[in-house]
Amino acid sequence: MSLKRTIGLILVITGVILGVAKALGSESQSGDWTIRRSEIPGRVEFSLMDSRAGRHFHTSSDWPASDFSGLDFSKSGRQQVHFTIARDAGKFECDGFLHDGEGAGLFHFIADPKYSQEMKALGFERIDEDRQWAMAIHDVSVKFAREIKAQNLQGLDTDKLIAFKIHGVTPEFIAAIRAAGLSISDSDKLIAFRIHGVTPEMVSSLKQAGYEPDADKLIAMRIHGATPEWVEQLKKQGYEHVGLDKLIAFRIHGVSPDFIGQLQKLGYSHSEPDQLIAMRIHGVTPGFISGLQSRGMKNLTIDQLVSLKIHGMD
Protein backbone atom coordinates (compact mmCIF):
# COMPACT_ATOMS: atom_id res chain seq x y z
CA MET A 1 0.00 0.00 0.00
CA SER A 2 1.34 3.48 -0.89
CA LEU A 3 1.91 6.14 1.74
CA LYS A 4 -0.65 8.35 -0.04
CA ARG A 5 -3.34 5.70 0.32
CA THR A 6 -2.35 5.15 3.94
CA ILE A 7 -2.82 8.84 4.66
CA GLY A 8 -6.28 8.61 3.13
CA LEU A 9 -7.22 5.79 5.50
CA ILE A 10 -6.53 7.86 8.60
CA LEU A 11 -9.46 10.14 7.81
CA VAL A 12 -11.78 7.61 9.45
CA ILE A 13 -10.33 8.47 12.85
CA THR A 14 -10.06 12.24 12.37
CA GLY A 15 -13.36 13.01 14.10
CA VAL A 16 -12.45 11.01 17.18
CA ILE A 17 -9.01 12.61 17.61
CA LEU A 18 -10.19 16.17 17.07
CA GLY A 19 -13.15 15.60 19.36
CA VAL A 20 -10.84 14.61 22.18
CA ALA A 21 -8.61 17.61 21.48
CA LYS A 22 -11.53 20.00 21.66
CA ALA A 23 -12.72 18.47 24.91
CA LEU A 24 -9.28 18.98 26.50
CA GLY A 25 -9.24 22.66 25.63
CA SER A 26 -6.29 25.02 25.10
CA GLU A 27 -3.70 22.68 26.62
CA SER A 28 -3.99 20.33 23.64
CA GLN A 29 -2.82 20.59 20.05
CA SER A 30 -3.49 18.30 17.14
CA GLY A 31 -2.14 17.73 13.67
CA ASP A 32 -0.72 15.14 11.29
CA TRP A 33 2.30 12.88 11.57
CA THR A 34 4.23 10.79 9.06
CA ILE A 35 7.00 8.24 9.49
CA ARG A 36 9.51 7.12 6.90
CA ARG A 37 12.58 4.95 7.05
CA SER A 38 15.87 6.69 7.87
CA GLU A 39 19.31 5.96 6.50
CA ILE A 40 20.60 6.16 10.08
CA PRO A 41 20.39 2.81 11.91
CA GLY A 42 18.06 2.84 14.90
CA ARG A 43 16.28 6.00 13.79
CA VAL A 44 13.24 6.98 11.71
CA GLU A 45 12.30 10.14 9.85
CA PHE A 46 9.38 11.58 11.78
CA SER A 47 7.35 14.61 10.70
CA LEU A 48 4.75 16.64 12.56
CA MET A 49 2.44 19.06 10.78
CA ASP A 50 -0.12 21.47 12.17
CA SER A 51 -1.89 23.68 9.64
CA ARG A 52 -4.97 24.83 11.49
CA ALA A 53 -6.20 28.41 11.04
CA GLY A 54 -3.66 30.75 12.58
CA ARG A 55 -1.03 28.02 13.01
CA HIS A 56 1.28 26.66 10.33
CA PHE A 57 3.94 24.27 11.53
CA HIS A 58 5.99 21.52 9.94
CA THR A 59 9.04 19.79 11.38
CA SER A 60 10.83 16.74 10.06
CA SER A 61 13.95 15.08 11.47
CA ASP A 62 15.48 11.77 12.45
CA TRP A 63 14.18 10.51 15.78
CA PRO A 64 15.36 7.47 17.77
CA ALA A 65 13.06 4.54 17.07
CA SER A 66 13.05 3.88 20.81
CA ASP A 67 11.08 7.13 21.33
CA PHE A 68 7.97 5.54 19.82
CA SER A 69 6.50 3.57 22.70
CA GLY A 70 3.96 1.04 21.46
CA LEU A 71 5.14 1.01 17.84
CA ASP A 72 6.63 -2.15 16.29
CA PHE A 73 8.60 -1.34 13.14
CA SER A 74 9.42 -5.01 12.52
CA LYS A 75 5.88 -5.96 11.49
CA SER A 76 5.13 -6.24 7.79
CA GLY A 77 1.91 -5.31 6.02
CA ARG A 78 -0.59 -2.68 7.11
CA GLN A 79 -1.41 -2.19 10.76
CA GLN A 80 -3.47 0.30 12.71
CA VAL A 81 -1.26 1.80 15.41
CA HIS A 82 -1.37 3.85 18.55
CA PHE A 83 1.86 5.08 20.16
CA THR A 84 3.00 7.68 22.66
CA ILE A 85 6.02 9.96 22.59
CA ALA A 86 6.71 11.18 26.12
CA ARG A 87 8.65 14.37 26.80
CA ASP A 88 9.08 16.45 29.94
CA ALA A 89 7.15 19.26 28.24
CA GLY A 90 4.24 16.98 27.35
CA LYS A 91 3.31 13.90 25.39
CA PHE A 92 2.22 13.15 21.86
CA GLU A 93 -0.59 10.63 21.56
CA CYS A 94 -0.56 9.31 18.01
CA ASP A 95 -3.04 7.20 16.03
CA GLY A 96 -2.85 6.09 12.45
CA PHE A 97 -1.63 3.36 10.15
CA LEU A 98 1.76 1.81 9.43
CA HIS A 99 2.69 -0.16 6.33
CA ASP A 100 6.07 -1.92 6.23
CA GLY A 101 7.64 0.60 8.57
CA GLU A 102 6.17 3.73 6.94
CA GLY A 103 2.91 5.44 7.71
CA ALA A 104 0.88 8.42 8.76
CA GLY A 105 -1.82 9.52 11.13
CA LEU A 106 -3.01 12.15 13.56
CA PHE A 107 -1.32 13.28 16.74
CA HIS A 108 -2.69 14.92 19.84
CA PHE A 109 -0.24 16.86 22.05
CA ILE A 110 -0.98 17.23 25.74
CA ALA A 111 1.21 19.80 27.51
CA ASP A 112 2.48 18.99 31.02
CA PRO A 113 1.21 21.79 33.29
CA LYS A 114 4.11 21.30 35.72
CA TYR A 115 6.79 21.81 33.10
CA SER A 116 6.69 25.62 32.92
CA GLN A 117 6.89 25.89 36.71
CA GLU A 118 9.90 23.55 36.86
CA MET A 119 11.64 25.49 34.12
CA LYS A 120 10.82 28.83 35.73
CA ALA A 121 12.50 27.63 38.93
CA LEU A 122 15.66 27.19 36.86
CA GLY A 123 15.34 30.71 35.44
CA PHE A 124 13.74 29.85 32.10
CA GLU A 125 10.61 31.96 31.82
CA ARG A 126 8.04 33.04 29.19
CA ILE A 127 7.19 29.46 28.28
CA ASP A 128 3.93 30.02 26.43
CA GLU A 129 1.99 27.41 24.46
CA ASP A 130 4.16 27.73 21.36
CA ARG A 131 7.43 27.49 23.26
CA GLN A 132 6.29 24.49 25.27
CA TRP A 133 5.22 22.84 22.03
CA ALA A 134 8.66 23.48 20.51
CA MET A 135 10.40 22.28 23.67
CA ALA A 136 8.45 19.04 23.53
CA ILE A 137 9.34 18.48 19.87
CA HIS A 138 13.04 19.08 20.48
CA ASP A 139 13.02 17.23 23.80
CA VAL A 140 14.24 20.10 25.98
CA SER A 141 14.15 18.19 29.24
CA VAL A 142 14.39 19.61 32.74
CA LYS A 143 17.63 17.66 33.16
CA PHE A 144 19.11 19.27 30.05
CA ALA A 145 18.04 22.73 31.26
CA ARG A 146 19.60 22.12 34.67
CA GLU A 147 22.89 20.93 33.16
CA ILE A 148 23.09 23.92 30.79
CA LYS A 149 22.22 26.32 33.61
CA ALA A 150 25.20 24.95 35.56
CA GLN A 151 27.58 26.10 32.79
CA ASN A 152 27.26 29.76 33.95
CA LEU A 153 26.66 31.17 30.50
CA GLN A 154 25.96 34.73 29.43
CA GLY A 155 22.78 35.60 27.55
CA LEU A 156 21.09 32.31 28.32
CA ASP A 157 17.29 32.40 28.16
CA THR A 158 14.47 30.11 27.10
CA ASP A 159 14.90 30.72 23.37
CA LYS A 160 18.66 30.14 23.58
CA LEU A 161 18.02 26.92 25.49
CA ILE A 162 15.79 25.70 22.66
CA ALA A 163 18.47 26.72 20.13
CA PHE A 164 21.07 24.82 22.15
CA LYS A 165 19.01 21.65 21.83
CA ILE A 166 18.33 22.15 18.13
CA HIS A 167 21.96 22.78 17.21
CA GLY A 168 23.60 20.36 19.64
CA VAL A 169 25.16 22.70 22.20
CA THR A 170 25.40 20.11 24.96
CA PRO A 171 27.18 20.27 28.33
CA GLU A 172 29.71 17.83 26.86
CA PHE A 173 30.38 20.12 23.87
CA ILE A 174 30.88 23.14 26.13
CA ALA A 175 33.23 21.18 28.41
CA ALA A 176 35.25 19.94 25.42
CA ILE A 177 35.64 23.44 23.97
CA ARG A 178 36.82 24.75 27.33
CA ALA A 179 39.17 21.78 27.82
CA ALA A 180 40.69 22.57 24.43
CA GLY A 181 41.83 25.89 25.88
CA LEU A 182 39.10 28.35 24.99
CA SER A 183 37.35 30.08 27.88
CA ILE A 184 33.87 30.78 26.58
CA SER A 185 30.59 31.73 28.22
CA ASP A 186 28.70 33.55 25.43
CA SER A 187 25.55 31.63 24.50
CA ASP A 188 25.31 33.16 21.02
CA LYS A 189 28.91 32.24 20.21
CA LEU A 190 28.34 28.64 21.26
CA ILE A 191 25.33 28.38 18.96
CA ALA A 192 27.41 29.90 16.14
CA PHE A 193 30.16 27.35 16.84
CA ARG A 194 27.74 24.49 16.21
CA ILE A 195 26.15 26.12 13.16
CA HIS A 196 29.49 26.81 11.46
CA GLY A 197 31.41 23.75 12.66
CA VAL A 198 33.87 25.09 15.24
CA THR A 199 34.99 21.96 17.08
CA PRO A 200 37.17 21.25 20.12
CA GLU A 201 39.61 19.57 17.73
CA MET A 202 39.91 22.78 15.70
CA VAL A 203 40.62 24.81 18.84
CA SER A 204 43.25 22.29 20.01
CA SER A 205 44.93 22.21 16.61
CA LEU A 206 45.25 26.00 16.47
CA LYS A 207 46.48 26.14 20.06
CA GLN A 208 49.14 23.55 19.33
CA ALA A 209 50.23 25.61 16.32
CA GLY A 210 50.84 28.59 18.61
CA TYR A 211 47.68 30.57 17.92
CA GLU A 212 45.39 32.15 20.52
CA PRO A 213 42.08 32.27 18.67
CA ASP A 214 39.04 34.03 20.08
CA ALA A 215 35.47 33.02 19.35
CA ASP A 216 34.91 35.54 16.55
CA LYS A 217 38.05 34.50 14.66
CA LEU A 218 37.16 30.83 14.98
CA ILE A 219 33.72 31.47 13.52
CA ALA A 220 35.16 33.61 10.71
CA MET A 221 37.71 30.91 9.90
CA ARG A 222 34.97 28.31 9.55
CA ILE A 223 32.72 30.62 7.51
CA HIS A 224 35.51 31.28 5.02
CA GLY A 225 37.01 27.78 5.04
CA ALA A 226 40.31 28.44 6.83
CA THR A 227 40.47 24.92 8.24
CA PRO A 228 43.42 23.38 10.12
CA GLU A 229 43.99 21.13 7.08
CA TRP A 230 44.20 24.18 4.81
CA VAL A 231 46.61 25.86 7.25
CA GLU A 232 48.82 22.75 7.03
CA GLN A 233 48.92 23.10 3.24
CA LEU A 234 50.12 26.68 3.63
CA LYS A 235 52.91 25.49 5.92
CA LYS A 236 54.19 23.25 3.14
CA GLN A 237 54.56 26.37 0.99
CA GLY A 238 56.65 28.09 3.66
CA TYR A 239 53.90 30.00 5.45
CA GLU A 240 54.14 28.43 8.86
CA HIS A 241 52.62 31.02 11.17
CA VAL A 242 50.49 33.50 9.28
CA GLY A 243 48.28 35.59 11.59
CA LEU A 244 44.67 34.50 11.88
CA ASP A 245 43.38 37.75 10.35
CA LYS A 246 45.65 37.22 7.37
CA LEU A 247 44.56 33.58 7.05
CA ILE A 248 40.94 34.70 6.90
CA ALA A 249 41.85 37.36 4.32
CA PHE A 250 43.69 34.69 2.31
CA ARG A 251 40.48 32.68 2.09
CA ILE A 252 38.32 35.71 1.29
CA HIS A 253 40.54 36.86 -1.57
CA GLY A 254 41.69 33.47 -2.88
CA VAL A 255 45.30 33.25 -1.72
CA SER A 256 45.59 29.48 -1.93
CA PRO A 257 48.51 27.07 -1.55
CA ASP A 258 48.25 26.46 -5.30
CA PHE A 259 48.45 30.21 -6.04
CA ILE A 260 51.53 30.52 -3.82
CA GLY A 261 53.13 27.49 -5.49
CA GLN A 262 52.67 29.00 -8.97
CA LEU A 263 54.21 32.28 -7.84
CA GLN A 264 57.22 30.45 -6.45
CA LYS A 265 57.79 28.76 -9.81
CA LEU A 266 57.83 32.24 -11.38
CA GLY A 267 60.51 33.42 -8.95
CA TYR A 268 58.38 34.98 -6.23
CA SER A 269 59.24 33.06 -3.09
CA HIS A 270 58.27 34.01 0.47
CA SER A 271 56.20 37.01 -0.52
CA GLU A 272 54.65 38.91 2.38
CA PRO A 273 51.05 37.98 3.23
CA ASP A 274 49.88 41.54 2.52
CA GLN A 275 51.52 41.41 -0.90
CA LEU A 276 49.80 38.14 -1.72
CA ILE A 277 46.45 39.61 -0.72
CA ALA A 278 47.07 42.74 -2.81
CA MET A 279 47.94 40.59 -5.83
CA ARG A 280 44.65 38.72 -5.57
CA ILE A 281 42.62 41.89 -4.97
CA HIS A 282 44.01 43.58 -8.08
CA GLY A 283 44.08 40.51 -10.33
CA VAL A 284 47.82 39.88 -10.51
CA THR A 285 47.66 36.25 -11.60
CA PRO A 286 50.45 33.82 -12.51
CA GLY A 287 49.26 34.16 -16.11
CA PHE A 288 49.63 37.95 -15.96
CA ILE A 289 53.17 37.62 -14.60
CA SER A 290 54.27 35.00 -17.14
CA GLY A 291 52.85 37.18 -19.93
CA LEU A 292 55.00 40.11 -18.80
CA GLN A 293 58.06 37.89 -18.47
CA SER A 294 57.57 36.59 -22.02
CA ARG A 295 57.83 40.21 -23.19
CA GLY A 296 61.10 40.73 -21.39
CA MET A 297 59.67 42.38 -18.26
CA LYS A 298 61.45 40.24 -15.73
CA ASN A 299 62.55 40.77 -12.13
CA LEU A 300 59.63 43.08 -11.38
CA THR A 301 58.76 43.49 -7.73
CA ILE A 302 55.33 42.59 -6.47
CA ASP A 303 54.60 46.26 -5.86
CA GLN A 304 55.49 46.99 -9.48
CA LEU A 305 53.29 44.14 -10.69
CA VAL A 306 50.36 45.46 -8.69
CA SER A 307 50.94 48.99 -9.97
CA LEU A 308 51.03 47.84 -13.56
CA LYS A 309 47.75 45.97 -13.10
CA ILE A 310 46.11 48.94 -11.39
CA HIS A 311 47.08 51.16 -14.32
CA GLY A 312 45.62 48.82 -16.90
CA MET A 313 48.64 46.82 -18.08
CA ASP A 314 47.51 43.48 -19.56
CSV table of C-alpha atoms in Angstrom, one decimal, residues 13-266:
chain,number,residue,atom,x,y,z
A,13,ILE,CA,-10.3,8.5,12.9
A,14,THR,CA,-10.1,12.2,12.4
A,15,GLY,CA,-13.4,13.0,14.1
A,16,VAL,CA,-12.4,11.0,17.2
A,17,ILE,CA,-9.0,12.6,17.6
A,18,LEU,CA,-10.2,16.2,17.1
A,19,GLY,CA,-13.2,15.6,19.4
A,20,VAL,CA,-10.8,14.6,22.2
A,21,ALA,CA,-8.6,17.6,21.5
A,22,LYS,CA,-11.5,20.0,21.7
A,23,ALA,CA,-12.7,18.5,24.9
A,24,LEU,CA,-9.3,19.0,26.5
A,25,GLY,CA,-9.2,22.7,25.6
A,26,SER,CA,-6.3,25.0,25.1
A,27,GLU,CA,-3.7,22.7,26.6
A,28,SER,CA,-4.0,20.3,23.6
A,29,GLN,CA,-2.8,20.6,20.0
A,30,SER,CA,-3.5,18.3,17.1
A,31,GLY,CA,-2.1,17.7,13.7
A,32,ASP,CA,-0.7,15.1,11.3
A,33,TRP,CA,2.3,12.9,11.6
A,34,THR,CA,4.2,10.8,9.1
A,35,ILE,CA,7.0,8.2,9.5
A,36,ARG,CA,9.5,7.1,6.9
A,37,ARG,CA,12.6,4.9,7.0
A,38,SER,CA,15.9,6.7,7.9
A,39,GLU,CA,19.3,6.0,6.5
A,40,ILE,CA,20.6,6.2,10.1
A,41,PRO,CA,20.4,2.8,11.9
A,42,GLY,CA,18.1,2.8,14.9
A,43,ARG,CA,16.3,6.0,13.8
A,44,VAL,CA,13.2,7.0,11.7
A,45,GLU,CA,12.3,10.1,9.8
A,46,PHE,CA,9.4,11.6,11.8
A,47,SER,CA,7.3,14.6,10.7
A,48,LEU,CA,4.8,16.6,12.6
A,49,MET,CA,2.4,19.1,10.8
A,50,ASP,CA,-0.1,21.5,12.2
A,51,SER,CA,-1.9,23.7,9.6
A,52,ARG,CA,-5.0,24.8,11.5
A,53,ALA,CA,-6.2,28.4,11.0
A,54,GLY,CA,-3.7,30.7,12.6
A,55,ARG,CA,-1.0,28.0,13.0
A,56,HIS,CA,1.3,26.7,10.3
A,57,PHE,CA,3.9,24.3,11.5
A,58,HIS,CA,6.0,21.5,9.9
A,59,THR,CA,9.0,19.8,11.4
A,60,SER,CA,10.8,16.7,10.1
A,61,SER,CA,14.0,15.1,11.5
A,62,ASP,CA,15.5,11.8,12.4
A,63,TRP,CA,14.2,10.5,15.8
A,64,PRO,CA,15.4,7.5,17.8
A,65,ALA,CA,13.1,4.5,17.1
A,66,SER,CA,13.1,3.9,20.8
A,67,ASP,CA,11.1,7.1,21.3
A,68,PHE,CA,8.0,5.5,19.8
A,69,SER,CA,6.5,3.6,22.7
A,70,GLY,CA,4.0,1.0,21.5
A,71,LEU,CA,5.1,1.0,17.8
A,72,ASP,CA,6.6,-2.2,16.3
A,73,PHE,CA,8.6,-1.3,13.1
A,74,SER,CA,9.4,-5.0,12.5
A,75,LYS,CA,5.9,-6.0,11.5
A,76,SER,CA,5.1,-6.2,7.8
A,77,GLY,CA,1.9,-5.3,6.0
A,78,ARG,CA,-0.6,-2.7,7.1
A,79,GLN,CA,-1.4,-2.2,10.8
A,80,GLN,CA,-3.5,0.3,12.7
A,81,VAL,CA,-1.3,1.8,15.4
A,82,HIS,CA,-1.4,3.9,18.6
A,83,PHE,CA,1.9,5.1,20.2
A,84,THR,CA,3.0,7.7,22.7
A,85,ILE,CA,6.0,10.0,22.6
A,86,ALA,CA,6.7,11.2,26.1
A,87,ARG,CA,8.6,14.4,26.8
A,88,ASP,CA,9.1,16.4,29.9
A,89,ALA,CA,7.2,19.3,28.2
A,90,GLY,CA,4.2,17.0,27.4
A,91,LYS,CA,3.3,13.9,25.4
A,92,PHE,CA,2.2,13.1,21.9
A,93,GLU,CA,-0.6,10.6,21.6
A,94,CYS,CA,-0.6,9.3,18.0
A,95,ASP,CA,-3.0,7.2,16.0
A,96,GLY,CA,-2.9,6.1,12.4
A,97,PHE,CA,-1.6,3.4,10.1
A,98,LEU,CA,1.8,1.8,9.4
A,99,HIS,CA,2.7,-0.2,6.3
A,100,ASP,CA,6.1,-1.9,6.2
A,101,GLY,CA,7.6,0.6,8.6
A,102,GLU,CA,6.2,3.7,6.9
A,103,GLY,CA,2.9,5.4,7.7
A,104,ALA,CA,0.9,8.4,8.8
A,105,GLY,CA,-1.8,9.5,11.1
A,106,LEU,CA,-3.0,12.2,13.6
A,107,PHE,CA,-1.3,13.3,16.7
A,108,HIS,CA,-2.7,14.9,19.8
A,109,PHE,CA,-0.2,16.9,22.1
A,110,ILE,CA,-1.0,17.2,25.7
A,111,ALA,CA,1.2,19.8,27.5
A,112,ASP,CA,2.5,19.0,31.0
A,113,PRO,CA,1.2,21.8,33.3
A,114,LYS,CA,4.1,21.3,35.7
A,115,TYR,CA,6.8,21.8,33.1
A,116,SER,CA,6.7,25.6,32.9
A,117,GLN,CA,6.9,25.9,36.7
A,118,GLU,CA,9.9,23.6,36.9
A,119,MET,CA,11.6,25.5,34.1
A,120,LYS,CA,10.8,28.8,35.7
A,121,ALA,CA,12.5,27.6,38.9
A,122,LEU,CA,15.7,27.2,36.9
A,123,GLY,CA,15.3,30.7,35.4
A,124,PHE,CA,13.7,29.9,32.1
A,125,GLU,CA,10.6,32.0,31.8
A,126,ARG,CA,8.0,33.0,29.2
A,127,ILE,CA,7.2,29.5,28.3
A,128,ASP,CA,3.9,30.0,26.4
A,129,GLU,CA,2.0,27.4,24.5
A,130,ASP,CA,4.2,27.7,21.4
A,131,ARG,CA,7.4,27.5,23.3
A,132,GLN,CA,6.3,24.5,25.3
A,133,TRP,CA,5.2,22.8,22.0
A,134,ALA,CA,8.7,23.5,20.5
A,135,MET,CA,10.4,22.3,23.7
A,136,ALA,CA,8.4,19.0,23.5
A,137,ILE,CA,9.3,18.5,19.9
A,138,HIS,CA,13.0,19.1,20.5
A,139,ASP,CA,13.0,17.2,23.8
A,140,VAL,CA,14.2,20.1,26.0
A,141,SER,CA,14.2,18.2,29.2
A,142,VAL,CA,14.4,19.6,32.7
A,143,LYS,CA,17.6,17.7,33.2
A,144,PHE,CA,19.1,19.3,30.1
A,145,ALA,CA,18.0,22.7,31.3
A,146,ARG,CA,19.6,22.1,34.7
A,147,GLU,CA,22.9,20.9,33.2
A,148,ILE,CA,23.1,23.9,30.8
A,149,LYS,CA,22.2,26.3,33.6
A,150,ALA,CA,25.2,25.0,35.6
A,151,GLN,CA,27.6,26.1,32.8
A,152,ASN,CA,27.3,29.8,33.9
A,153,LEU,CA,26.7,31.2,30.5
A,154,GLN,CA,26.0,34.7,29.4
A,155,GLY,CA,22.8,35.6,27.5
A,156,LEU,CA,21.1,32.3,28.3
A,157,ASP,CA,17.3,32.4,28.2
A,158,THR,CA,14.5,30.1,27.1
A,159,ASP,CA,14.9,30.7,23.4
A,160,LYS,CA,18.7,30.1,23.6
A,161,LEU,CA,18.0,26.9,25.5
A,162,ILE,CA,15.8,25.7,22.7
A,163,ALA,CA,18.5,26.7,20.1
A,164,PHE,CA,21.1,24.8,22.1
A,165,LYS,CA,19.0,21.7,21.8
A,166,ILE,CA,18.3,22.2,18.1
A,167,HIS,CA,22.0,22.8,17.2
A,168,GLY,CA,23.6,20.4,19.6
A,169,VAL,CA,25.2,22.7,22.2
A,170,THR,CA,25.4,20.1,25.0
A,171,PRO,CA,27.2,20.3,28.3
A,172,GLU,CA,29.7,17.8,26.9
A,173,PHE,CA,30.4,20.1,23.9
A,174,ILE,CA,30.9,23.1,26.1
A,175,ALA,CA,33.2,21.2,28.4
A,176,ALA,CA,35.3,19.9,25.4
A,177,ILE,CA,35.6,23.4,24.0
A,178,ARG,CA,36.8,24.7,27.3
A,179,ALA,CA,39.2,21.8,27.8
A,180,ALA,CA,40.7,22.6,24.4
A,181,GLY,CA,41.8,25.9,25.9
A,182,LEU,CA,39.1,28.3,25.0
A,183,SER,CA,37.3,30.1,27.9
A,184,ILE,CA,33.9,30.8,26.6
A,185,SER,CA,30.6,31.7,28.2
A,186,ASP,CA,28.7,33.5,25.4
A,187,SER,CA,25.6,31.6,24.5
A,188,ASP,CA,25.3,33.2,21.0
A,189,LYS,CA,28.9,32.2,20.2
A,190,LEU,CA,28.3,28.6,21.3
A,191,ILE,CA,25.3,28.4,19.0
A,192,ALA,CA,27.4,29.9,16.1
A,193,PHE,CA,30.2,27.3,16.8
A,194,ARG,CA,27.7,24.5,16.2
A,195,ILE,CA,26.2,26.1,13.2
A,196,HIS,CA,29.5,26.8,11.5
A,197,GLY,CA,31.4,23.8,12.7
A,198,VAL,CA,33.9,25.1,15.2
A,199,THR,CA,35.0,22.0,17.1
A,200,PRO,CA,37.2,21.3,20.1
A,201,GLU,CA,39.6,19.6,17.7
A,202,MET,CA,39.9,22.8,15.7
A,203,VAL,CA,40.6,24.8,18.8
A,204,SER,CA,43.2,22.3,20.0
A,205,SER,CA,44.9,22.2,16.6
A,206,LEU,CA,45.3,26.0,16.5
A,207,LYS,CA,46.5,26.1,20.1
A,208,GLN,CA,49.1,23.5,19.3
A,209,ALA,CA,50.2,25.6,16.3
A,210,GLY,CA,50.8,28.6,18.6
A,211,TYR,CA,47.7,30.6,17.9
A,212,GLU,CA,45.4,32.1,20.5
A,213,PRO,CA,42.1,32.3,18.7
A,214,ASP,CA,39.0,34.0,20.1
A,215,ALA,CA,35.5,33.0,19.4
A,216,ASP,CA,34.9,35.5,16.5
A,217,LYS,CA,38.0,34.5,14.7
A,218,LEU,CA,37.2,30.8,15.0
A,219,ILE,CA,33.7,31.5,13.5
A,220,ALA,CA,35.2,33.6,10.7
A,221,MET,CA,37.7,30.9,9.9
A,222,ARG,CA,35.0,28.3,9.6
A,223,ILE,CA,32.7,30.6,7.5
A,224,HIS,CA,35.5,31.3,5.0
A,225,GLY,CA,37.0,27.8,5.0
A,226,ALA,CA,40.3,28.4,6.8
A,227,THR,CA,40.5,24.9,8.2
A,228,PRO,CA,43.4,23.4,10.1
A,229,GLU,CA,44.0,21.1,7.1
A,230,TRP,CA,44.2,24.2,4.8
A,231,VAL,CA,46.6,25.9,7.3
A,232,GLU,CA,48.8,22.7,7.0
A,233,GLN,CA,48.9,23.1,3.2
A,234,LEU,CA,50.1,26.7,3.6
A,235,LYS,CA,52.9,25.5,5.9
A,236,LYS,CA,54.2,23.2,3.1
A,237,GLN,CA,54.6,26.4,1.0
A,238,GLY,CA,56.6,28.1,3.7
A,239,TYR,CA,53.9,30.0,5.5
A,240,GLU,CA,54.1,28.4,8.9
A,241,HIS,CA,52.6,31.0,11.2
A,242,VAL,CA,50.5,33.5,9.3
A,243,GLY,CA,48.3,35.6,11.6
A,244,LEU,CA,44.7,34.5,11.9
A,245,ASP,CA,43.4,37.8,10.4
A,246,LYS,CA,45.7,37.2,7.4
A,247,LEU,CA,44.6,33.6,7.1
A,248,ILE,CA,40.9,34.7,6.9
A,249,ALA,CA,41.9,37.4,4.3
A,250,PHE,CA,43.7,34.7,2.3
A,251,ARG,CA,40.5,32.7,2.1
A,252,ILE,CA,38.3,35.7,1.3
A,253,HIS,CA,40.5,36.9,-1.6
A,254,GLY,CA,41.7,33.5,-2.9
A,255,VAL,CA,45.3,33.3,-1.7
A,256,SER,CA,45.6,29.5,-1.9
A,257,PRO,CA,48.5,27.1,-1.5
A,258,ASP,CA,48.2,26.5,-5.3
A,259,PHE,CA,48.4,30.2,-6.0
A,260,ILE,CA,51.5,30.5,-3.8
A,261,GLY,CA,53.1,27.5,-5.5
A,262,GLN,CA,52.7,29.0,-9.0
A,263,LEU,CA,54.2,32.3,-7.8
A,264,GLN,CA,57.2,30.5,-6.5
A,265,LYS,CA,57.8,28.8,-9.8
A,266,LEU,CA,57.8,32.2,-11.4
